[in-house]
């Protein structure tokens, strides 16, 4: 667990975006965002796209950074599996 949550937490902190603000942009409850950020639950593939879209509504650079961090974490995990 956690690649998406860690990436999201870092982006929210770096770009000073509150969990509530992202939740509003996504049209969901802030509790869902909190679960991802605190790594209680991992978002699914469709939700990752919704997170990206929600961030893009707020700050395109934050959206791009989220994807970059998430993919970088995925590459590290893949190389550790080899």
Coordinates of C-alpha atoms in Angstrom, one line a residue:
X1 CA 0.0 0.0 0.0
X2 CA 0.9 3.6 -0.3
X3 CA 2.5 4.6 -3.6
X4 CA -0.4 6.8 -4.5
X5 CA -0.9 8.0 -1.0
X6 CA 2.7 9.0 -0.5
X7 CA 2.7 10.8 -3.9
X8 CA -0.6 12.6 -3.2
X9 CA 0.6 13.7 0.3
X10 CA 3.8 15.1 -1.1
X11 CA 1.9 17.0 -3.8
X12 CA -0.7 18.4 -1.5
X13 CA 2.0 19.7 0.9
X14 CA 4.3 21.0 -1.9
X15 CA 1.5 22.9 -3.6
X16 CA -0.3 23.9 -0.4
X17 CA -3.6 22.2 -1.4
X18 CA -5.8 21.0 1.4
X19 CA -7.5 17.6 1.3
X20 CA -10.8 19.3 1.5
X21 CA -10.0 21.5 -1.6
X22 CA -9.1 18.4 -3.6
X23 CA -12.2 16.6 -2.4
X24 CA -14.4 19.5 -3.6
X25 CA -12.6 19.6 -6.9
X26 CA -13.3 15.8 -7.3
X27 CA -16.9 16.0 -6.0
X28 CA -16.2 13.5 -3.2
X29 CA -16.0 13.5 0.6
X30 CA -12.7 14.8 2.2
X31 CA -12.6 11.5 4.3
X32 CA -11.8 9.6 1.1
X33 CA -8.8 11.9 0.3
X34 CA -7.7 11.5 4.0
X35 CA -7.8 7.7 3.7
X36 CA -5.5 7.9 0.6
X37 CA -3.1 10.4 2.1
X38 CA -2.8 8.4 5.3
X39 CA -2.4 5.2 3.4
X40 CA -5.5 3.6 4.9
X41 CA -6.8 2.7 1.5
X42 CA -5.2 2.8 -2.0
X43 CA -7.2 4.4 -4.8
X44 CA -7.9 2.2 -7.8
X45 CA -6.8 2.9 -11.4
X46 CA -9.9 5.0 -12.3
X47 CA -9.6 6.9 -9.1
X48 CA -6.0 7.8 -9.9
X49 CA -7.3 9.5 -13.0
X50 CA -9.9 11.3 -11.0
X51 CA -7.3 12.5 -8.6
X52 CA -5.2 13.7 -11.5
X53 CA -8.2 15.5 -12.9
X54 CA -9.1 17.0 -9.6
X55 CA -5.6 18.3 -9.1
X56 CA -5.6 19.7 -12.6
X57 CA -8.6 21.8 -11.8
X58 CA -6.7 23.4 -9.0
X59 CA -3.1 23.5 -10.4
X60 CA -1.9 21.8 -13.5
X61 CA 1.7 21.6 -12.2
X62 CA 0.4 19.7 -9.1
X63 CA -1.4 17.2 -11.4
X64 CA 1.7 16.7 -13.4
X65 CA 3.9 16.2 -10.3
X66 CA 1.4 13.7 -8.8
X67 CA 1.7 11.5 -12.0
X68 CA 5.5 12.0 -12.1
X69 CA 5.9 10.9 -8.5
X70 CA 3.5 8.0 -8.8
X71 CA 5.2 6.7 -11.8
X72 CA 8.7 7.2 -10.3
X73 CA 7.6 5.2 -7.3
X74 CA 6.2 2.5 -9.6
X75 CA 9.5 2.2 -11.4
X76 CA 11.4 1.9 -8.1
X77 CA 9.0 -0.9 -7.0
X78 CA 9.4 -2.7 -10.3
X79 CA 13.2 -2.6 -10.1
X80 CA 13.1 -4.0 -6.6
X81 CA 11.0 -6.9 -7.8
X82 CA 13.6 -7.9 -10.4

